[in-house]
Structures are given as C-alpha cells and as structure tokens.
PDB file of C-alpha atoms in Angstrom:
ATOM      1  CA  MET A   1     -59.104 -17.808 -12.344  1.00  0.00           C
ATOM      2  CA  PHE A   2     -55.623 -16.274 -12.200  1.00  0.00           C
ATOM      3  CA  LYS A   3     -53.302 -17.817 -14.781  1.00  0.00           C
ATOM      4  CA  ILE A   4     -49.686 -17.794 -13.604  1.00  0.00           C
ATOM      5  CA  GLY A   5     -46.470 -18.075 -15.579  1.00  0.00           C
ATOM      6  CA  ILE A   6     -43.228 -19.200 -13.926  1.00  0.00           C
ATOM      7  CA  ILE A   7     -39.832 -18.219 -15.341  1.00  0.00           C
ATOM      8  CA  GLY A   8     -36.888 -20.170 -13.940  1.00  0.00           C
ATOM      9  CA  SER A   9     -37.455 -23.891 -13.451  1.00  0.00           C
ATOM     10  CA  GLU A  10     -34.012 -24.982 -12.231  1.00  0.00           C
ATOM     11  CA  ASN A  11     -34.910 -24.686  -8.555  1.00  0.00           C
ATOM     12  CA  SER A  12     -37.130 -26.075  -5.820  1.00  0.00           C
ATOM     13  CA  HIS A  13     -39.327 -22.957  -5.775  1.00  0.00           C
ATOM     14  CA  ALA A  14     -40.731 -23.481  -9.264  1.00  0.00           C
ATOM     15  CA  ALA A  15     -41.646 -27.089  -8.515  1.00  0.00           C
ATOM     16  CA  ALA A  16     -43.102 -26.255  -5.098  1.00  0.00           C
ATOM     17  CA  PHE A  17     -45.213 -23.359  -6.372  1.00  0.00           C
ATOM     18  CA  SER A  18     -46.524 -25.420  -9.288  1.00  0.00           C
ATOM     19  CA  GLU A  19     -47.478 -28.289  -6.982  1.00  0.00           C
ATOM     20  CA  ILE A  20     -49.196 -26.008  -4.474  1.00  0.00           C
ATOM     21  CA  PHE A  21     -51.265 -24.279  -7.137  1.00  0.00           C
ATOM     22  CA  ASN A  22     -52.002 -27.206  -9.436  1.00  0.00           C
ATOM     23  CA  LEU A  23     -51.998 -30.313  -7.257  1.00  0.00           C
ATOM     24  CA  SER A  24     -52.732 -29.432  -3.630  1.00  0.00           C
ATOM     25  CA  GLY A  25     -56.254 -28.043  -4.024  1.00  0.00           C
ATOM     26  CA  THR A  26     -55.404 -25.178  -1.661  1.00  0.00           C
ATOM     27  CA  TYR A  27     -56.251 -22.403  -4.109  1.00  0.00           C
ATOM     28  CA  ASP A  28     -59.107 -22.923  -6.547  1.00  0.00           C
ATOM     29  CA  ASP A  29     -58.705 -19.503  -8.186  1.00  0.00           C
ATOM     30  CA  VAL A  30     -54.993 -19.693  -9.098  1.00  0.00           C
ATOM     31  CA  ARG A  31     -53.246 -22.063 -11.500  1.00  0.00           C
ATOM     32  CA  VAL A  32     -49.801 -22.245 -13.066  1.00  0.00           C
ATOM     33  CA  THR A  33     -50.453 -22.515 -16.804  1.00  0.00           C
ATOM     34  CA  ALA A  34     -47.012 -21.803 -18.281  1.00  0.00           C
ATOM     35  CA  ILE A  35     -43.418 -22.446 -17.334  1.00  0.00           C
ATOM     36  CA  TRP A  36     -39.997 -21.798 -18.845  1.00  0.00           C
ATOM     37  CA  GLY A  37     -36.416 -22.021 -17.640  1.00  0.00           C
ATOM     38  CA  GLU A  38     -32.792 -22.259 -18.625  1.00  0.00           C
ATOM     39  CA  ASP A  39     -32.902 -25.961 -17.667  1.00  0.00           C
ATOM     40  CA  MET A  40     -35.345 -27.507 -20.119  1.00  0.00           C
ATOM     41  CA  GLU A  41     -35.250 -30.921 -18.440  1.00  0.00           C
ATOM     42  CA  ALA A  42     -36.407 -29.329 -15.178  1.00  0.00           C
ATOM     43  CA  SER A  43     -39.157 -27.522 -17.096  1.00  0.00           C
ATOM     44  CA  ARG A  44     -40.320 -30.793 -18.652  1.00  0.00           C
ATOM     45  CA  LYS A  45     -40.499 -32.551 -15.283  1.00  0.00           C
ATOM     46  CA  ILE A  46     -42.650 -29.806 -13.781  1.00  0.00           C
ATOM     47  CA  ALA A  47     -44.777 -29.562 -16.917  1.00  0.00           C
ATOM     48  CA  GLU A  48     -45.519 -33.286 -16.888  1.00  0.00           C
ATOM     49  CA  LYS A  49     -46.190 -33.565 -13.171  1.00  0.00           C
ATOM     50  CA  CYS A  50     -48.316 -30.436 -12.847  1.00  0.00           C
ATOM     51  CA  GLN A  51     -49.892 -30.350 -16.318  1.00  0.00           C
ATOM     52  CA  VAL A  52     -48.253 -27.081 -17.312  1.00  0.00           C
ATOM     53  CA  GLU A  53     -47.328 -25.911 -20.798  1.00  0.00           C
ATOM     54  CA  ILE A  54     -43.713 -24.970 -21.576  1.00  0.00           C
ATOM     55  CA  VAL A  55     -43.882 -21.464 -23.052  1.00  0.00           C
ATOM     56  CA  LYS A  56     -41.168 -18.961 -23.935  1.00  0.00           C
ATOM     57  CA  PRO A  57     -41.322 -15.780 -21.804  1.00  0.00           C
ATOM     58  CA  MET A  58     -42.454 -13.393 -24.541  1.00  0.00           C
ATOM     59  CA  ASP A  59     -45.208 -15.803 -25.598  1.00  0.00           C
ATOM     60  CA  MET A  60     -46.095 -16.340 -21.951  1.00  0.00           C
ATOM     61  CA  LEU A  61     -46.615 -12.602 -21.597  1.00  0.00           C
ATOM     62  CA  ARG A  62     -49.786 -12.807 -23.702  1.00  0.00           C
ATOM     63  CA  GLN A  63     -51.168 -15.859 -21.917  1.00  0.00           C
ATOM     64  CA  VAL A  64     -50.898 -15.204 -18.177  1.00  0.00           C
ATOM     65  CA  ASP A  65     -52.337 -12.798 -15.621  1.00  0.00           C
ATOM     66  CA  ALA A  66     -49.240 -12.672 -13.396  1.00  0.00           C
ATOM     67  CA  VAL A  67     -45.656 -13.918 -13.322  1.00  0.00           C
ATOM     68  CA  MET A  68     -43.348 -15.589 -10.815  1.00  0.00           C
ATOM     69  CA  VAL A  69     -39.659 -15.111 -11.636  1.00  0.00           C
ATOM     70  CA  THR A  70     -37.771 -17.829  -9.784  1.00  0.00           C
ATOM     71  CA  SER A  71     -34.503 -18.028 -11.735  1.00  0.00           C
ATOM     72  CA  ARG A  72     -31.588 -18.799  -9.415  1.00  0.00           C
ATOM     73  CA  ASN A  73     -29.446 -16.012 -10.864  1.00  0.00           C
ATOM     74  CA  GLY A  74     -30.603 -12.602  -9.687  1.00  0.00           C
ATOM     75  CA  ALA A  75     -28.749 -10.987 -12.586  1.00  0.00           C
ATOM     76  CA  LEU A  76     -31.495 -12.336 -14.884  1.00  0.00           C
ATOM     77  CA  HIS A  77     -34.463 -11.069 -12.883  1.00  0.00           C
ATOM     78  CA  TRP A  78     -34.717  -7.521 -14.252  1.00  0.00           C
ATOM     79  CA  GLY A  79     -34.681  -8.721 -17.850  1.00  0.00           C
ATOM     80  CA  TYR A  80     -37.288 -11.396 -17.192  1.00  0.00           C
ATOM     81  CA  VAL A  81     -39.735  -9.358 -15.123  1.00  0.00           C
ATOM     82  CA  ARG A  82     -39.527  -6.045 -16.987  1.00  0.00           C
ATOM     83  CA  PRO A  83     -41.901  -6.911 -19.889  1.00  0.00           C
ATOM     84  CA  PHE A  84     -44.502  -8.247 -17.463  1.00  0.00           C
ATOM     85  CA  ILE A  85     -44.434  -5.158 -15.250  1.00  0.00           C
ATOM     86  CA  GLU A  86     -44.608  -2.943 -18.337  1.00  0.00           C
ATOM     87  CA  ALA A  87     -47.705  -4.914 -19.358  1.00  0.00           C
ATOM     88  CA  GLY A  88     -49.281  -4.278 -15.945  1.00  0.00           C
ATOM     89  CA  LYS A  89     -49.054  -7.844 -14.644  1.00  0.00           C
ATOM     90  CA  PRO A  90     -48.480  -8.484 -10.909  1.00  0.00           C
ATOM     91  CA  ALA A  91     -45.137 -10.120 -10.191  1.00  0.00           C
ATOM     92  CA  PHE A  92     -43.292 -12.273  -7.692  1.00  0.00           C
ATOM     93  CA  VAL A  93     -39.492 -12.059  -7.921  1.00  0.00           C
ATOM     94  CA  ASP A  94     -37.470 -14.573  -5.945  1.00  0.00           C
ATOM     95  CA  LYS A  95     -34.373 -13.741  -3.894  1.00  0.00           C
ATOM     96  CA  PRO A  96     -32.328 -11.800  -4.584  1.00  0.00           C
ATOM     97  CA  LEU A  97     -34.529  -9.234  -6.319  1.00  0.00           C
ATOM     98  CA  ALA A  98     -31.398  -8.468  -8.382  1.00  0.00           C
ATOM     99  CA  ASN A  99     -27.635  -8.796  -7.985  1.00  0.00           C
ATOM    100  CA  ASP A 100     -27.146  -5.070  -8.470  1.00  0.00           C
ATOM    101  CA  TYR A 101     -28.915  -2.344  -6.493  1.00  0.00           C
ATOM    102  CA  ALA A 102     -29.405  -0.184  -9.595  1.00  0.00           C
ATOM    103  CA  GLU A 103     -31.360  -3.020 -11.218  1.00  0.00           C
ATOM    104  CA  ALA A 104     -33.315  -3.674  -8.026  1.00  0.00           C
ATOM    105  CA  LYS A 105     -34.229   0.011  -7.934  1.00  0.00           C
ATOM    106  CA  SER A 106     -35.265  -0.173 -11.600  1.00  0.00           C
ATOM    107  CA  ILE A 107     -37.677  -3.013 -10.822  1.00  0.00           C
ATOM    108  CA  ILE A 108     -39.151  -1.094  -7.888  1.00  0.00           C
ATOM    109  CA  ASP A 109     -39.412   2.183  -9.796  1.00  0.00           C
ATOM    110  CA  LEU A 110     -41.050   0.603 -12.849  1.00  0.00           C
ATOM    111  CA  ALA A 111     -43.567  -1.247 -10.666  1.00  0.00           C
ATOM    112  CA  ALA A 112     -44.433   2.040  -8.938  1.00  0.00           C
ATOM    113  CA  GLU A 113     -44.733   3.869 -12.265  1.00  0.00           C
ATOM    114  CA  LYS A 114     -47.028   1.211 -13.729  1.00  0.00           C
ATOM    115  CA  ARG A 115     -48.877   0.727 -10.420  1.00  0.00           C
ATOM    116  CA  VAL A 116     -48.064  -2.983 -10.514  1.00  0.00           C
ATOM    117  CA  PRO A 117     -47.992  -4.856  -7.173  1.00  0.00           C
ATOM    118  CA  LEU A 118     -44.794  -6.739  -6.431  1.00  0.00           C
ATOM    119  CA  VAL A 119     -43.772  -9.328  -3.825  1.00  0.00           C
ATOM    120  CA  GLY A 120     -40.852 -11.679  -3.411  1.00  0.00           C
ATOM    121  CA  GLY A 121     -37.387 -11.884  -1.908  1.00  0.00           C
ATOM    122  CA  SER A 122     -36.403 -14.461   0.679  1.00  0.00           C
ATOM    123  CA  SER A 123     -39.119 -16.717   2.040  1.00  0.00           C
ATOM    124  CA  LEU A 124     -37.288 -16.921   5.373  1.00  0.00           C
ATOM    125  CA  LYS A 125     -38.376 -13.428   6.376  1.00  0.00           C
ATOM    126  CA  LEU A 126     -41.973 -14.692   6.481  1.00  0.00           C
ATOM    127  CA  ILE A 127     -41.671 -17.773   8.684  1.00  0.00           C
ATOM    128  CA  ALA A 128     -42.556 -18.188  12.347  1.00  0.00           C
ATOM    129  CA  ASP A 129     -39.024 -18.507  13.742  1.00  0.00           C
ATOM    130  CA  THR A 130     -37.897 -15.263  12.120  1.00  0.00           C
ATOM    131  CA  LEU A 131     -41.023 -13.441  13.247  1.00  0.00           C
ATOM    132  CA  ALA A 132     -40.560 -14.679  16.810  1.00  0.00           C
ATOM    133  CA  LEU A 133     -37.060 -13.174  16.878  1.00  0.00           C
ATOM    134  CA  LYS A 134     -38.439  -9.961  15.378  1.00  0.00           C
ATOM    135  CA  GLU A 135     -41.006  -9.819  18.186  1.00  0.00           C
ATOM    136  CA  ALA A 136     -38.222 -10.195  20.768  1.00  0.00           C
ATOM    137  CA  ALA A 137     -36.173  -7.433  19.119  1.00  0.00           C
ATOM    138  CA  ASP A 138     -39.194  -5.135  18.825  1.00  0.00           C
ATOM    139  CA  GLU A 139     -39.995  -5.635  22.499  1.00  0.00           C
ATOM    140  CA  ALA A 140     -36.407  -4.835  23.495  1.00  0.00           C
ATOM    141  CA  LYS A 141     -36.410  -1.729  21.281  1.00  0.00           C
ATOM    142  CA  ALA A 142     -39.632  -0.489  22.843  1.00  0.00           C
ATOM    143  CA  LYS A 143     -37.997  -0.706  26.278  1.00  0.00           C
ATOM    144  CA  GLY A 144     -34.739   0.832  25.071  1.00  0.00           C
ATOM    145  CA  GLU A 145     -32.950  -2.412  25.939  1.00  0.00           C
ATOM    146  CA  LEU A 146     -31.795  -3.801  22.565  1.00  0.00           C
ATOM    147  CA  LEU A 147     -28.024  -4.385  22.602  1.00  0.00           C
ATOM    148  CA  GLY A 148     -27.508  -6.147  19.293  1.00  0.00           C
ATOM    149  CA  GLY A 149     -27.575  -9.673  17.965  1.00  0.00           C
ATOM    150  CA  ASN A 150     -26.343 -12.268  15.530  1.00  0.00           C
ATOM    151  CA  VAL A 151     -27.707 -13.982  12.433  1.00  0.00           C
ATOM    152  CA  TYR A 152     -26.092 -16.955  10.731  1.00  0.00           C
ATOM    153  CA  ALA A 153     -26.871 -18.733   7.465  1.00  0.00           C
ATOM    154  CA  PRO A 154     -25.207 -20.785   4.720  1.00  0.00           C
ATOM    155  CA  VAL A 155     -23.576 -19.222   1.686  1.00  0.00           C
ATOM    156  CA  SER A 156     -22.343 -20.479  -1.680  1.00  0.00           C
ATOM    157  CA  LEU A 157     -19.456 -18.502  -3.122  1.00  0.00           C
ATOM    158  CA  ASP A 158     -18.601 -20.713  -6.100  1.00  0.00           C
ATOM    159  CA  ASN A 159     -21.592 -21.399  -8.336  1.00  0.00           C
ATOM    160  CA  PRO A 160     -22.938 -20.437 -11.790  1.00  0.00           C
ATOM    161  CA  TYR A 161     -25.822 -18.406 -10.356  1.00  0.00           C
ATOM    162  CA  GLY A 162     -24.131 -15.179  -9.351  1.00  0.00           C
ATOM    163  CA  GLY A 163     -21.569 -16.421  -6.832  1.00  0.00           C
ATOM    164  CA  PHE A 164     -22.050 -14.670  -3.481  1.00  0.00           C
ATOM    165  CA  TYR A 165     -25.499 -13.392  -4.498  1.00  0.00           C
ATOM    166  CA  PHE A 166     -27.048 -16.811  -5.120  1.00  0.00           C
ATOM    167  CA  TYR A 167     -27.808 -17.647  -1.476  1.00  0.00           C
ATOM    168  CA  SER A 168     -26.780 -14.598   0.505  1.00  0.00           C
ATOM    169  CA  SER A 169     -30.094 -12.746   0.495  1.00  0.00           C
ATOM    170  CA  HIS A 170     -31.632 -15.166   3.007  1.00  0.00           C
ATOM    171  CA  LEU A 171     -29.384 -14.001   5.834  1.00  0.00           C
ATOM    172  CA  ILE A 172     -29.758 -10.306   5.053  1.00  0.00           C
ATOM    173  CA  GLU A 173     -33.534 -10.419   4.816  1.00  0.00           C
ATOM    174  CA  ILE A 174     -33.739 -12.364   8.079  1.00  0.00           C
ATOM    175  CA  ALA A 175     -31.480  -9.791   9.763  1.00  0.00           C
ATOM    176  CA  LEU A 176     -33.375  -6.781   8.411  1.00  0.00           C
ATOM    177  CA  THR A 177     -36.719  -8.299   9.387  1.00  0.00           C
ATOM    178  CA  ILE A 178     -35.565  -8.911  12.949  1.00  0.00           C
ATOM    179  CA  PHE A 179     -33.486  -5.814  13.629  1.00  0.00           C
ATOM    180  CA  GLY A 180     -34.908  -3.212  11.248  1.00  0.00           C
ATOM    181  CA  TYR A 181     -34.616  -1.837   7.738  1.00  0.00           C
ATOM    182  CA  ASP A 182     -32.525   1.146   8.841  1.00  0.00           C
ATOM    183  CA  PRO A 183     -28.871   0.003   9.071  1.00  0.00           C
ATOM    184  CA  VAL A 184     -26.235   2.685   8.581  1.00  0.00           C
ATOM    185  CA  ALA A 185     -23.084   0.776   7.578  1.00  0.00           C
ATOM    186  CA  VAL A 186     -21.478  -2.633   7.156  1.00  0.00           C
ATOM    187  CA  ASN A 187     -17.962  -3.988   7.536  1.00  0.00           C
ATOM    188  CA  ALA A 188     -17.171  -7.468   6.178  1.00  0.00           C
ATOM    189  CA  VAL A 189     -14.254  -9.878   5.840  1.00  0.00           C
ATOM    190  CA  LYS A 190     -13.842 -13.029   3.801  1.00  0.00           C
ATOM    191  CA  THR A 191     -12.482 -16.039   5.700  1.00  0.00           C
ATOM    192  CA  LYS A 192     -11.789 -19.704   5.019  1.00  0.00           C
ATOM    193  CA  ALA A 193     -15.157 -20.488   6.589  1.00  0.00           C
ATOM    194  CA  GLY A 194     -17.147 -17.965   4.560  1.00  0.00           C
ATOM    195  CA  ILE A 195     -17.910 -14.304   5.245  1.00  0.00           C
ATOM    196  CA  ALA A 196     -18.279 -12.457   8.544  1.00  0.00           C
ATOM    197  CA  ALA A 197     -19.760  -8.973   8.779  1.00  0.00           C
ATOM    198  CA  VAL A 198     -20.921  -6.354  11.240  1.00  0.00           C
ATOM    199  CA  LEU A 199     -24.154  -4.604  10.322  1.00  0.00           C
ATOM    200  CA  GLU A 200     -24.264  -1.283  12.136  1.00  0.00           C
ATOM    201  CA  TYR A 201     -27.411   0.437  13.375  1.00  0.00           C
ATOM    202  CA  ALA A 202     -27.780   3.653  15.339  1.00  0.00           C
ATOM    203  CA  GLY A 203     -27.069   2.450  18.875  1.00  0.00           C
ATOM    204  CA  TYR A 204     -26.305  -1.232  18.304  1.00  0.00           C
ATOM    205  CA  ALA A 205     -24.741  -3.684  15.858  1.00  0.00           C
ATOM    206  CA  VAL A 206     -25.566  -7.136  14.502  1.00  0.00           C
ATOM    207  CA  THR A 207     -22.953  -9.705  13.515  1.00  0.00           C
ATOM    208  CA  LEU A 208     -23.596 -11.716  10.365  1.00  0.00           C
ATOM    209  CA  ASN A 209     -21.974 -15.099   9.809  1.00  0.00           C
ATOM    210  CA  TYR A 210     -22.095 -16.724   6.389  1.00  0.00           C
ATOM    211  CA  THR A 211     -20.729 -20.282   6.439  1.00  0.00           C
ATOM    212  CA  GLU A 212     -20.031 -22.614   3.530  1.00  0.00           C
ATOM    213  CA  SER A 213     -19.787 -25.789   5.601  1.00  0.00           C
ATOM    214  CA  ALA A 214     -22.823 -25.589   7.918  1.00  0.00           C
ATOM    215  CA  TYR A 215     -26.308 -25.594   6.399  1.00  0.00           C
ATOM    216  CA  LYS A 216     -27.968 -23.919   9.354  1.00  0.00           C
ATOM    217  CA  TYR A 217     -30.024 -20.751   9.799  1.00  0.00           C
ATOM    218  CA  GLY A 218     -30.499 -19.005  13.121  1.00  0.00           C
ATOM    219  CA  GLY A 219     -30.497 -15.798  15.081  1.00  0.00           C
ATOM    220  CA  VAL A 220     -29.878 -14.302  18.509  1.00  0.00           C
ATOM    221  CA  VAL A 221     -31.364 -11.125  19.986  1.00  0.00           C
ATOM    222  CA  LEU A 222     -29.288  -9.574  22.775  1.00  0.00           C
ATOM    223  CA  ALA A 223     -31.123  -7.345  25.239  1.00  0.00           C
ATOM    224  CA  LYS A 224     -30.626  -6.045  28.767  1.00  0.00           C
ATOM    225  CA  GLY A 225     -33.520  -8.228  29.848  1.00  0.00           C
ATOM    226  CA  GLY A 226     -32.035 -11.426  28.440  1.00  0.00           C
ATOM    227  CA  VAL A 227     -31.061 -13.356  25.319  1.00  0.00           C
ATOM    228  CA  SER A 228     -33.493 -14.768  22.766  1.00  0.00           C
ATOM    229  CA  GLY A 229     -32.030 -17.239  20.304  1.00  0.00           C
ATOM    230  CA  ARG A 230     -33.299 -19.985  18.037  1.00  0.00           C
ATOM    231  CA  GLU A 231     -32.534 -21.990  14.958  1.00  0.00           C
ATOM    232  CA  ILE A 232     -34.596 -20.875  11.979  1.00  0.00           C
ATOM    233  CA  ASN A 233     -36.273 -23.761  10.184  1.00  0.00           C
ATOM    234  CA  MET A 234     -37.680 -23.374   6.670  1.00  0.00           C
ATOM    235  CA  GLY A 235     -40.861 -25.227   7.619  1.00  0.00           C
ATOM    236  CA  ASP A 236     -43.739 -23.822   5.594  1.00  0.00           C
ATOM    237  CA  ALA A 237     -41.629 -21.212   3.776  1.00  0.00           C
ATOM    238  CA  TYR A 238     -43.036 -21.994   0.326  1.00  0.00           C
ATOM    239  CA  ALA A 239     -46.592 -21.891   1.632  1.00  0.00           C
ATOM    240  CA  ARG A 240     -45.947 -18.482   3.228  1.00  0.00           C
ATOM    241  CA  GLU A 241     -44.582 -17.117  -0.076  1.00  0.00           C
ATOM    242  CA  VAL A 242     -47.581 -18.442  -1.977  1.00  0.00           C
ATOM    243  CA  GLU A 243     -49.951 -16.978   0.608  1.00  0.00           C
ATOM    244  CA  SER A 244     -48.347 -13.546   0.190  1.00  0.00           C
ATOM    245  CA  PHE A 245     -48.515 -13.827  -3.609  1.00  0.00           C
ATOM    246  CA  VAL A 246     -52.160 -14.922  -3.667  1.00  0.00           C
ATOM    247  CA  LYS A 247     -53.154 -12.158  -1.273  1.00  0.00           C
ATOM    248  CA  MET A 248     -51.552  -9.675  -3.673  1.00  0.00           C
ATOM    249  CA  LEU A 249     -53.421 -11.151  -6.642  1.00  0.00           C
ATOM    250  CA  ARG A 250     -56.764 -10.990  -4.869  1.00  0.00           C
ATOM    251  CA  THR A 251     -56.376  -7.512  -3.367  1.00  0.00           C
ATOM    252  CA  GLY A 252     -54.197  -5.851  -6.001  1.00  0.00           C
ATOM    253  CA  GLU A 253     -51.830  -4.703  -3.247  1.00  0.00           C
ATOM    254  CA  SER A 254     -48.491  -5.985  -1.960  1.00  0.00           C
ATOM    255  CA  ASP A 255     -48.009  -6.689   1.744  1.00  0.00           C
ATOM    256  CA  ILE A 256     -44.244  -6.128   1.382  1.00  0.00           C
ATOM    257  CA  PRO A 257     -43.071  -2.484   1.216  1.00  0.00           C
ATOM    258  CA  ALA A 258     -41.013  -1.785  -1.911  1.00  0.00           C
ATOM    259  CA  ARG A 259     -37.957  -0.672   0.066  1.00  0.00           C
ATOM    260  CA  TYR A 260     -37.995  -4.008   1.908  1.00  0.00           C
ATOM    261  CA  LEU A 261     -37.425  -5.697  -1.456  1.00  0.00           C
ATOM    262  CA  ALA A 262     -34.682  -3.360  -2.704  1.00  0.00           C
ATOM    263  CA  LEU A 263     -32.661  -2.638   0.470  1.00  0.00           C
ATOM    264  CA  PRO A 264     -31.337  -6.209   0.858  1.00  0.00           C
ATOM    265  CA  VAL A 265     -29.607  -5.875  -2.522  1.00  0.00           C
ATOM    266  CA  ARG A 266     -28.014  -2.600  -1.438  1.00  0.00           C
ATOM    267  CA  VAL A 267     -26.696  -4.287   1.716  1.00  0.00           C
ATOM    268  CA  LEU A 268     -25.386  -7.266  -0.271  1.00  0.00           C
ATOM    269  CA  ASN A 269     -23.562  -4.934  -2.654  1.00  0.00           C
ATOM    270  CA  ALA A 270     -22.028  -3.160   0.359  1.00  0.00           C
ATOM    271  CA  ILE A 271     -20.926  -6.445   1.957  1.00  0.00           C
ATOM    272  CA  GLU A 272     -19.225  -7.550  -1.261  1.00  0.00           C
ATOM    273  CA  ALA A 273     -17.553  -4.146  -1.642  1.00  0.00           C
ATOM    274  CA  SER A 274     -16.414  -4.246   1.996  1.00  0.00           C
ATOM    275  CA  TYR A 275     -14.753  -7.669   1.958  1.00  0.00           C
ATOM    276  CA  THR A 276     -13.231  -6.916  -1.464  1.00  0.00           C
ATOM    277  CA  ALA A 277     -11.811  -3.484  -0.592  1.00  0.00           C
ATOM    278  CA  HIS A 278     -11.255  -4.259   3.118  1.00  0.00           C
ATOM    279  CA  ASN A 279     -13.131  -1.205   4.348  1.00  0.00           C
ATOM    280  CA  ARG A 280     -16.353  -0.062   5.989  1.00  0.00           C
ATOM    281  CA  GLN A 281     -19.233   0.717   3.630  1.00  0.00           C
ATOM    282  CA  CYS A 282     -21.937   3.245   4.489  1.00  0.00           C
ATOM    283  CA  LEU A 283     -25.509   2.455   3.513  1.00  0.00           C
TER     284      LEU A 283
END
C-alpha cells in the first residue's frame, strides 16, 4: 500500500485525487492518508469526506511514501517538495512546476541527484484532444508540411496565486506537447483581452492566445495538407494525472521527461519578460 500525502488543499485537484484514491475503488494499492493546505476549511472538507488526516508537511514527511504538491501558487512548490525529494520520496508537482525557472531547475536537479521520480505539470497535456492535435502535427512534420498553428486558453492575471503564473502553464504545456519542446524564441504583448504571443520554432511559428473572458481551450495545426483544429475538453484530465502518478509509484520511473516539466516555466518567464519589456525573448 502506497501512502500518499497531499500539500495544497485549496483547489479541485486535491479533492479529485483524494476521491479517486480513497472513494472510487480504482486503485487498491494507493491511498491518501494525509493532507494539508493554506486553506484549513478546504482541508477539513476533504479530510471528512475521504477519511484523511490533516497533517503538517514536516510531520507528513515521516508518514507517507510519496507526495502530491497541488498548491495553486507555484512559488510555494519548491519549498514544499524539497524535503520529500531529499528524503527519497516520489513526487507529483502540479502546474506550474514553479513560477521561476531557477526554482524549476532546482526541483529537477535535486530529483536527478536523489534518483527520485517526478511527474506533474498541466493535466491538459495528457488528454485525448491534445494528443490528437499532437498526432496531426507529428504527421505534418514527418512529411515536411507543418506550417504552424494556434493554441488558445484562459488566463487569470489578477489573483493571489502568482498572477500570470496561476493558470498560464496549461496553454504552454498544450502547445509544447503538440508542436515540440524545442522552441527558439517568444514575443508577447499584453492586451485588454489578455496576452497574445508568438512562439517561434525553426521553420514555423505558433500563436498563443490567453484570454480572460473566454473559458475555452483549443488548438489548430496548420499544414500544407490541411487544417486540423479542435476544442480541448478537460474530460478525464484528473484520471490521466492519477494514472501517470500511479504508474510512477509502481515502476519507480517517470513517464514525463524532466525537461518537459521544467521548460514550460522557462517559456512562461520569457513570455512575462517579453510583454513587460516589449521585446523578443530567446529561449
């Protein structure tokens, strides 16, 4: 039995993960046994519904086999996950891995040093709609016909969870999954509607549209052979995240390359720097 601790209860992820592990009967070898968060009322609700004990992180460290850091503010993730990685415990870290690339790199480097498997980031990179667009882009690349594309997603710029960083990782991780983890530069502007950016690759570019007024996710792949576009629905996103996490626990290996977790933070930092300084940022 894998005993799991969750840090960060003020979000839908913590509740969903706890319900999947403790109430659904899907996994008989994994159970959430401890939870803690900045919002104690949210912690109490999850604890009561899912029969979980509220435990402070440093006490949790001695009681669990692995940790899921789901705090909404990425600036807190490094501090929360560090003691667990140092203790050799597998970890899930929600999006964004961090708000600062240096901290994201620190998480990745420490996990590599301690040989601790790590998964996490945006759940939307794992779902069927995103993977279908990736398949279309991969097919166009193989034929030398990929011309570019577009990805759109909501953003929240005014919030207590890191501002721009709170929601922005979803779009970036969708874009990188579809079009590749090898962009070379980004140029972004802030508008009344949100943020618009151009993510440059060698040979093509992808436009990114963050909107504050439309809660929609979607993407378009442009190729010489045609256009593939679809709305991206969350669907079974939580189940996909849990599946990835459980696979890591059982095998001791992550199915998400470390650079795929850290690069989105680097791109987000570059987007913020670009729309703030009004210039193109190399990656």
